[in-house]
């Protein structure tokens, strides 16, 4: 049996809720059942939204739930130079380009388009800056215009498939074998001036660096795996297996969200609910209140 290395990777932008408890217990159980290791990663690249008090609460609430993880905890903000290095590699391979469009300009272009394709995260970037010449790019950067770095997704896929000798795939334990198609997202942003990395880039690099063998997370992140898989191919990273689980819903059928403070683990604890009760509410165990 594979000793699975799993991880729970919350962002400290709010208190953990029952949905997080489900995700954390799911990952921890798979590691435990296989004699593997359960890791905790703090996804704190968005410095504007992350708070130390939320990070402290993550440790406290998970311990209260009875979870233990392998120390030291991985904090994304401590690995920014690794993300920058990977980005440089993609840049020198000609697979990312600077995009100077503002949100408003992108919206206007989409509005005027006869056919504006839609992806899992909404309308796709129309590719306005993809064709800019080298001198145009240099001029605009020289003028100090803010820009994001986008992946040239079609070119990247072509390159990765050629190197692989065919389509790229990955295995999802719930959904089976998948064929990688990141083009459904268009040219995604991999870095911005204020956050010189992105969710996709950091997560992909970290899963490799931490030796994660089985990525477990909610089904809402299933499509994101297409982008992460192509990044693995472009950056020569290991390809873990995936298990995208169902999302836990409240009694009215709505997914738990950070804004519903009433379902936060702290609110439940303060209301006298025991860790065993919470584990049962999150789908693990049968200690009913
Ligand atoms: N940090 C992400 C979140 O809180 C999870 C990332 C992942 O599991 O890939 O939704």
mmCIF file of C-alpha atoms and ligand atoms in Angstrom:
data_model
loop_
_atom_site.group_PDB
_atom_site.id
_atom_site.type_symbol
_atom_site.label_atom_id
_atom_site.label_comp_id
_atom_site.label_asym_id
_atom_site.label_seq_id
_atom_site.Cartn_x
_atom_site.Cartn_y
_atom_site.Cartn_z
ATOM 1 C CA UNK A 1 0.000 0.000 0.000
ATOM 2 C CA UNK A 2 1.149 3.517 -0.796
ATOM 3 C CA UNK A 3 1.883 5.566 2.331
ATOM 4 C CA UNK A 4 -0.112 8.586 1.193
ATOM 5 C CA UNK A 5 1.093 12.099 1.838
ATOM 6 C CA UNK A 6 -1.971 14.332 1.999
ATOM 7 C CA UNK A 7 -2.461 17.965 2.908
ATOM 8 C CA UNK A 8 -5.017 20.469 4.077
ATOM 9 C CA UNK A 9 -4.340 23.917 2.646
ATOM 10 C CA UNK A 10 -6.536 26.666 4.068
ATOM 11 C CA UNK A 11 -6.130 30.414 3.526
ATOM 12 C CA UNK A 12 -6.160 32.467 6.735
ATOM 13 C CA UNK A 13 -8.836 34.856 5.482
ATOM 14 C CA UNK A 14 -11.569 33.835 7.927
ATOM 15 C CA UNK A 15 -12.453 31.236 10.558
ATOM 16 C CA UNK A 16 -12.686 27.579 9.555
ATOM 17 C CA UNK A 17 -16.199 26.159 9.126
ATOM 18 C CA UNK A 18 -17.728 22.698 8.879
ATOM 19 C CA UNK A 19 -16.749 22.406 5.211
ATOM 20 C CA UNK A 20 -13.119 22.907 6.208
ATOM 21 C CA UNK A 21 -13.497 20.340 8.979
ATOM 22 C CA UNK A 22 -14.712 17.835 6.379
ATOM 23 C CA UNK A 23 -11.790 18.586 4.041
ATOM 24 C CA UNK A 24 -9.198 18.387 6.838
ATOM 25 C CA UNK A 25 -10.591 15.150 8.313
ATOM 26 C CA UNK A 26 -10.853 13.622 4.817
ATOM 27 C CA UNK A 27 -7.172 14.307 4.096
ATOM 28 C CA UNK A 28 -6.013 13.236 7.567
ATOM 29 C CA UNK A 29 -7.948 9.953 7.400
ATOM 30 C CA UNK A 30 -6.471 8.946 4.042
ATOM 31 C CA UNK A 31 -2.979 9.555 5.387
ATOM 32 C CA UNK A 32 -3.697 7.675 8.603
ATOM 33 C CA UNK A 33 -5.380 4.705 6.864
ATOM 34 C CA UNK A 34 -2.285 4.170 4.738
ATOM 35 C CA UNK A 35 0.325 4.825 7.434
ATOM 36 C CA UNK A 36 1.260 8.009 5.593
ATOM 37 C CA UNK A 37 1.642 11.658 6.584
ATOM 38 C CA UNK A 38 -0.831 14.500 6.906
ATOM 39 C CA UNK A 39 0.519 17.986 6.180
ATOM 40 C CA UNK A 40 -0.835 21.442 6.839
ATOM 41 C CA UNK A 41 -0.147 24.327 4.495
ATOM 42 C CA UNK A 42 -1.064 27.944 5.106
ATOM 43 C CA UNK A 43 -1.962 29.575 1.782
ATOM 44 C CA UNK A 44 -1.177 33.166 2.610
ATOM 45 C CA UNK A 45 0.025 34.733 -0.641
ATOM 46 C CA UNK A 46 -2.743 37.342 -0.600
ATOM 47 C CA UNK A 47 -1.152 39.592 2.040
ATOM 48 C CA UNK A 48 -4.050 42.048 1.914
ATOM 49 C CA UNK A 49 -6.653 39.502 3.021
ATOM 50 C CA UNK A 50 -4.702 37.174 5.320
ATOM 51 C CA UNK A 51 -4.614 37.792 9.082
ATOM 52 C CA UNK A 52 -2.411 36.255 11.809
ATOM 53 C CA UNK A 53 -5.436 35.898 14.070
ATOM 54 C CA UNK A 54 -7.058 33.612 11.474
ATOM 55 C CA UNK A 55 -3.851 31.628 11.106
ATOM 56 C CA UNK A 56 -3.634 31.121 14.882
ATOM 57 C CA UNK A 57 -7.298 30.087 14.873
ATOM 58 C CA UNK A 58 -6.589 27.444 12.179
ATOM 59 C CA UNK A 59 -4.020 25.719 14.433
ATOM 60 C CA UNK A 60 -6.235 25.993 17.475
ATOM 61 C CA UNK A 61 -9.408 24.757 15.794
ATOM 62 C CA UNK A 62 -7.702 21.826 14.062
ATOM 63 C CA UNK A 63 -6.044 20.716 17.314
ATOM 64 C CA UNK A 64 -9.386 21.029 19.084
ATOM 65 C CA UNK A 65 -10.844 18.727 16.391
ATOM 66 C CA UNK A 66 -8.161 16.191 17.326
ATOM 67 C CA UNK A 67 -5.935 16.584 14.273
ATOM 68 C CA UNK A 68 -2.151 16.336 14.237
ATOM 69 C CA UNK A 69 0.085 17.225 11.331
ATOM 70 C CA UNK A 70 3.720 16.903 10.480
ATOM 71 C CA UNK A 71 5.713 19.990 11.541
ATOM 72 C CA UNK A 72 6.940 22.401 10.370
ATOM 73 C CA UNK A 73 3.856 23.920 8.800
ATOM 74 C CA UNK A 74 4.464 25.156 5.260
ATOM 75 C CA UNK A 75 3.656 28.838 4.844
ATOM 76 C CA UNK A 76 3.411 30.059 1.244
ATOM 77 C CA UNK A 77 4.575 33.575 2.114
ATOM 78 C CA UNK A 78 7.971 32.038 3.013
ATOM 79 C CA UNK A 79 8.435 30.595 -0.483
ATOM 80 C CA UNK A 80 7.962 33.596 -2.736
ATOM 81 C CA UNK A 81 11.462 33.286 -4.248
ATOM 82 C CA UNK A 82 10.665 29.720 -5.389
ATOM 83 C CA UNK A 83 7.519 30.946 -7.144
ATOM 84 C CA UNK A 84 9.478 33.791 -8.756
ATOM 85 C CA UNK A 85 12.082 31.323 -10.041
ATOM 86 C CA UNK A 86 9.425 29.127 -11.646
ATOM 87 C CA UNK A 87 7.831 32.150 -13.244
ATOM 88 C CA UNK A 88 11.203 33.190 -14.698
ATOM 89 C CA UNK A 89 11.564 29.753 -16.212
ATOM 90 C CA UNK A 90 8.141 29.978 -17.880
ATOM 91 C CA UNK A 91 9.054 33.458 -19.101
ATOM 92 C CA UNK A 92 12.348 32.383 -20.606
ATOM 93 C CA UNK A 93 10.541 29.453 -22.268
ATOM 94 C CA UNK A 94 8.238 32.023 -23.931
ATOM 95 C CA UNK A 95 5.119 30.628 -22.263
ATOM 96 C CA UNK A 96 3.924 33.669 -20.330
ATOM 97 C CA UNK A 97 3.317 37.211 -21.528
ATOM 98 C CA UNK A 98 2.651 40.570 -19.856
ATOM 99 C CA UNK A 99 -0.963 41.701 -20.004
ATOM 100 C CA UNK A 100 -1.589 45.411 -19.493
ATOM 101 C CA UNK A 101 -5.397 45.300 -19.721
ATOM 102 C CA UNK A 102 -7.380 46.695 -16.824
ATOM 103 C CA UNK A 103 -10.428 44.784 -15.598
ATOM 104 C CA UNK A 104 -12.599 47.469 -17.221
ATOM 105 C CA UNK A 105 -10.884 47.120 -20.604
ATOM 106 C CA UNK A 106 -11.317 43.355 -20.521
ATOM 107 C CA UNK A 107 -15.019 43.703 -19.687
ATOM 108 C CA UNK A 108 -15.531 46.217 -22.513
ATOM 109 C CA UNK A 109 -13.810 43.930 -25.008
ATOM 110 C CA UNK A 110 -15.914 40.957 -23.923
ATOM 111 C CA UNK A 111 -19.086 43.061 -24.193
ATOM 112 C CA UNK A 112 -18.238 44.086 -27.760
ATOM 113 C CA UNK A 113 -17.274 40.601 -28.899
ATOM 114 C CA UNK A 114 -19.663 38.699 -31.168
ATOM 115 C CA UNK A 115 -18.779 35.478 -29.408
ATOM 116 C CA UNK A 116 -17.223 35.668 -25.931
ATOM 117 C CA UNK A 117 -16.241 32.204 -24.687
ATOM 118 C CA UNK A 118 -17.029 31.256 -21.121
ATOM 119 C CA UNK A 119 -14.976 29.006 -18.802
ATOM 120 C CA UNK A 120 -15.296 27.583 -15.281
ATOM 121 C CA UNK A 121 -14.405 30.992 -13.751
ATOM 122 C CA UNK A 122 -16.515 33.182 -16.062
ATOM 123 C CA UNK A 123 -15.714 34.876 -19.380
ATOM 124 C CA UNK A 124 -12.302 34.092 -20.813
ATOM 125 C CA UNK A 125 -9.635 36.720 -21.294
ATOM 126 C CA UNK A 126 -9.896 37.650 -25.003
ATOM 127 C CA UNK A 127 -6.131 37.467 -25.556
ATOM 128 C CA UNK A 128 -5.694 41.192 -26.302
ATOM 129 C CA UNK A 129 -2.047 41.436 -25.168
ATOM 130 C CA UNK A 130 -0.941 38.025 -26.455
ATOM 131 C CA UNK A 131 0.090 39.424 -29.841
ATOM 132 C CA UNK A 132 1.967 42.541 -28.686
ATOM 133 C CA UNK A 133 5.438 42.886 -30.158
ATOM 134 C CA UNK A 134 8.564 42.689 -28.015
ATOM 135 C CA UNK A 135 9.192 46.438 -28.376
ATOM 136 C CA UNK A 136 5.592 47.318 -27.501
ATOM 137 C CA UNK A 137 5.897 45.214 -24.347
ATOM 138 C CA UNK A 138 9.200 46.787 -23.427
ATOM 139 C CA UNK A 139 7.850 50.295 -23.988
ATOM 140 C CA UNK A 140 4.829 49.780 -21.804
ATOM 141 C CA UNK A 141 6.835 48.157 -19.044
ATOM 142 C CA UNK A 142 9.355 51.012 -19.341
ATOM 143 C CA UNK A 143 6.491 53.539 -18.963
ATOM 144 C CA UNK A 144 5.630 51.872 -15.671
ATOM 145 C CA UNK A 145 2.245 50.468 -16.786
ATOM 146 C CA UNK A 146 1.023 47.815 -14.339
ATOM 147 C CA UNK A 147 0.803 44.334 -15.807
ATOM 148 C CA UNK A 148 -0.091 40.749 -14.973
ATOM 149 C CA UNK A 149 1.706 37.702 -16.358
ATOM 150 C CA UNK A 150 -0.578 35.325 -18.225
ATOM 151 C CA UNK A 151 0.064 31.797 -19.393
ATOM 152 C CA UNK A 152 -0.144 31.398 -23.178
ATOM 153 C CA UNK A 153 -2.300 28.354 -22.618
ATOM 154 C CA UNK A 154 -2.653 27.030 -26.172
ATOM 155 C CA UNK A 155 1.063 27.305 -26.846
ATOM 156 C CA UNK A 156 1.866 25.769 -23.435
ATOM 157 C CA UNK A 157 -0.427 22.815 -24.049
ATOM 158 C CA UNK A 158 1.025 22.222 -27.496
ATOM 159 C CA UNK A 159 4.549 22.319 -26.110
ATOM 160 C CA UNK A 160 3.740 20.017 -23.178
ATOM 161 C CA UNK A 161 1.887 17.494 -25.344
ATOM 162 C CA UNK A 162 4.748 17.393 -27.846
ATOM 163 C CA UNK A 163 7.235 16.744 -25.034
ATOM 164 C CA UNK A 164 4.948 14.089 -23.578
ATOM 165 C CA UNK A 165 4.360 12.392 -26.941
ATOM 166 C CA UNK A 166 0.574 12.782 -26.556
ATOM 167 C CA UNK A 167 -2.155 14.239 -24.341
ATOM 168 C CA UNK A 168 -1.485 14.836 -20.663
ATOM 169 C CA UNK A 169 -3.663 13.129 -18.099
ATOM 170 C CA UNK A 170 -4.186 12.693 -14.409
ATOM 171 C CA UNK A 171 -6.104 10.358 -12.144
ATOM 172 C CA UNK A 172 -8.957 11.442 -9.938
ATOM 173 C CA UNK A 173 -9.969 8.760 -7.440
ATOM 174 C CA UNK A 174 -13.621 9.784 -7.654
ATOM 175 C CA UNK A 175 -13.800 10.622 -11.371
ATOM 176 C CA UNK A 176 -11.240 8.247 -12.947
ATOM 177 C CA UNK A 177 -8.675 9.050 -15.611
ATOM 178 C CA UNK A 178 -8.862 12.619 -16.945
ATOM 179 C CA UNK A 179 -7.463 14.290 -20.065
ATOM 180 C CA UNK A 180 -5.826 17.637 -19.362
ATOM 181 C CA UNK A 181 -7.458 20.577 -21.124
ATOM 182 C CA UNK A 182 -6.468 23.907 -19.557
ATOM 183 C CA UNK A 183 -7.708 25.843 -22.615
ATOM 184 C CA UNK A 184 -11.171 25.970 -21.015
ATOM 185 C CA UNK A 185 -9.731 28.672 -18.701
ATOM 186 C CA UNK A 186 -8.114 30.749 -21.451
ATOM 187 C CA UNK A 187 -4.859 32.547 -20.630
ATOM 188 C CA UNK A 188 -4.905 32.481 -16.826
ATOM 189 C CA UNK A 189 -3.013 35.000 -14.705
ATOM 190 C CA UNK A 190 0.034 33.432 -13.044
ATOM 191 C CA UNK A 191 1.296 36.565 -11.287
ATOM 192 C CA UNK A 192 0.396 40.180 -10.583
ATOM 193 C CA UNK A 193 2.374 43.171 -9.400
ATOM 194 C CA UNK A 194 0.808 43.152 -5.912
ATOM 195 C CA UNK A 195 0.912 39.328 -5.628
ATOM 196 C CA UNK A 196 3.890 38.085 -7.651
ATOM 197 C CA UNK A 197 2.458 34.553 -7.819
ATOM 198 C CA UNK A 198 -1.010 33.010 -8.025
ATOM 199 C CA UNK A 199 -3.047 30.265 -6.421
ATOM 200 C CA UNK A 200 -2.290 27.857 -9.299
ATOM 201 C CA UNK A 201 1.437 28.426 -9.437
ATOM 202 C CA UNK A 202 2.034 28.243 -5.673
ATOM 203 C CA UNK A 203 -0.183 25.213 -5.090
ATOM 204 C CA UNK A 204 1.419 23.251 -7.913
ATOM 205 C CA UNK A 205 4.961 24.021 -6.801
ATOM 206 C CA UNK A 206 4.188 23.342 -3.143
ATOM 207 C CA UNK A 207 2.458 20.006 -3.720
ATOM 208 C CA UNK A 208 5.640 18.895 -5.490
ATOM 209 C CA UNK A 209 8.042 20.410 -2.948
ATOM 210 C CA UNK A 210 6.145 18.885 -0.015
ATOM 211 C CA UNK A 211 6.011 15.459 -1.680
ATOM 212 C CA UNK A 212 2.201 15.319 -1.662
ATOM 213 C CA UNK A 213 1.141 12.006 -3.241
ATOM 214 C CA UNK A 214 -2.631 12.505 -3.008
ATOM 215 C CA UNK A 215 -4.245 15.923 -3.336
ATOM 216 C CA UNK A 216 -7.634 15.901 -1.637
ATOM 217 C CA UNK A 217 -9.960 18.896 -1.892
ATOM 218 C CA UNK A 218 -13.527 19.830 -2.744
ATOM 219 C CA UNK A 219 -15.127 19.232 -6.126
ATOM 220 C CA UNK A 220 -15.259 22.984 -6.727
ATOM 221 C CA UNK A 221 -11.516 22.796 -7.435
ATOM 222 C CA UNK A 222 -11.766 19.886 -9.879
ATOM 223 C CA UNK A 223 -11.437 22.103 -13.021
ATOM 224 C CA UNK A 224 -8.410 23.901 -11.534
ATOM 225 C CA UNK A 225 -6.485 20.636 -11.839
ATOM 226 C CA UNK A 226 -6.299 21.149 -15.628
ATOM 227 C CA UNK A 227 -4.146 24.229 -15.067
ATOM 228 C CA UNK A 228 -2.089 22.648 -12.325
ATOM 229 C CA UNK A 229 -1.424 19.583 -14.475
ATOM 230 C CA UNK A 230 -0.056 21.658 -17.350
ATOM 231 C CA UNK A 231 2.166 23.595 -14.930
ATOM 232 C CA UNK A 232 3.524 20.270 -13.654
ATOM 233 C CA UNK A 233 4.427 19.319 -17.208
ATOM 234 C CA UNK A 234 6.033 22.679 -18.004
ATOM 235 C CA UNK A 235 8.059 22.786 -14.779
ATOM 236 C CA UNK A 236 9.019 19.069 -14.605
ATOM 237 C CA UNK A 237 7.103 18.477 -11.378
ATOM 238 C CA UNK A 238 5.712 15.229 -9.942
ATOM 239 C CA UNK A 239 2.087 14.405 -10.741
ATOM 240 C CA UNK A 240 0.150 13.375 -7.629
ATOM 241 C CA UNK A 241 -3.179 11.585 -7.667
ATOM 242 C CA UNK A 242 -6.285 13.578 -6.851
ATOM 243 C CA UNK A 243 -9.456 12.971 -4.919
ATOM 244 C CA UNK A 244 -12.017 15.741 -5.307
ATOM 245 C CA UNK A 245 -14.658 15.087 -2.687
ATOM 246 C CA UNK A 246 -18.268 16.232 -2.369
ATOM 247 C CA UNK A 247 -18.806 19.593 -0.698
ATOM 248 C CA UNK A 248 -20.534 19.623 2.648
ATOM 249 C CA UNK A 249 -23.811 21.575 2.664
ATOM 250 C CA UNK A 250 -25.877 23.117 5.461
ATOM 251 C CA UNK A 251 -29.390 21.780 6.172
ATOM 252 C CA UNK A 252 -30.822 24.162 3.530
ATOM 253 C CA UNK A 253 -28.516 22.670 0.869
ATOM 254 C CA UNK A 254 -26.099 25.614 0.671
ATOM 255 C CA UNK A 255 -22.334 25.167 0.773
ATOM 256 C CA UNK A 256 -20.685 26.399 3.963
ATOM 257 C CA UNK A 257 -18.830 29.676 3.455
ATOM 258 C CA UNK A 258 -16.496 31.794 5.568
ATOM 259 C CA UNK A 259 -19.080 34.579 5.774
ATOM 260 C CA UNK A 260 -21.516 32.249 7.670
ATOM 261 C CA UNK A 261 -19.965 32.822 11.064
ATOM 262 C CA UNK A 262 -22.721 30.755 12.698
ATOM 263 C CA UNK A 263 -21.164 27.593 11.256
ATOM 264 C CA UNK A 264 -17.574 28.392 12.149
ATOM 265 C CA UNK A 265 -15.844 25.821 14.314
ATOM 266 C CA UNK A 266 -15.330 28.482 17.005
ATOM 267 C CA UNK A 267 -19.030 29.333 17.089
ATOM 268 C CA UNK A 268 -19.863 25.642 17.506
ATOM 269 C CA UNK A 269 -17.221 25.256 20.227
ATOM 270 C CA UNK A 270 -18.522 28.345 22.063
ATOM 271 C CA UNK A 271 -22.039 26.912 21.856
ATOM 272 C CA UNK A 272 -20.833 23.819 23.740
ATOM 273 C CA UNK A 273 -20.639 21.410 20.786
ATOM 274 C CA UNK A 274 -17.895 18.819 21.408
ATOM 275 C CA UNK A 275 -15.118 17.953 18.931
ATOM 276 C CA UNK A 276 -16.708 14.504 18.526
ATOM 277 C CA UNK A 277 -20.036 16.108 17.623
ATOM 278 C CA UNK A 278 -18.315 18.350 15.074
ATOM 279 C CA UNK A 279 -16.490 15.383 13.542
ATOM 280 C CA UNK A 280 -19.843 13.632 13.149
ATOM 281 C CA UNK A 281 -21.433 16.780 11.666
ATOM 282 C CA UNK A 282 -18.531 16.879 9.199
ATOM 283 C CA UNK A 283 -19.199 13.284 8.164
ATOM 284 C CA UNK A 284 -16.616 11.491 10.345
ATOM 285 C CA UNK A 285 -17.790 9.442 13.301
ATOM 286 C CA UNK A 286 -21.170 9.026 14.924
ATOM 287 C CA UNK A 287 -20.918 11.023 18.152
ATOM 288 C CA UNK A 288 -24.275 12.788 17.829
ATOM 289 C CA UNK A 289 -25.073 15.728 20.119
HETATM 290 N N1 LIG B 1 -6.332 27.317 -0.367
HETATM 291 C C1 LIG B 1 -7.398 26.742 -1.110
HETATM 292 C C2 LIG B 1 -8.724 27.045 -0.406
HETATM 293 O O1 LIG B 1 -8.716 27.461 0.753
HETATM 294 C C3 LIG B 1 -7.277 25.246 -1.286
HETATM 295 C C4 LIG B 1 -6.234 24.899 -2.248
HETATM 296 C C5 LIG B 1 -6.176 23.453 -2.696
HETATM 297 O O2 LIG B 1 -6.585 22.563 -1.922
HETATM 298 O O3 LIG B 1 -5.686 23.204 -3.765
HETATM 299 O O4 LIG B 1 -9.753 26.862 -1.017
#
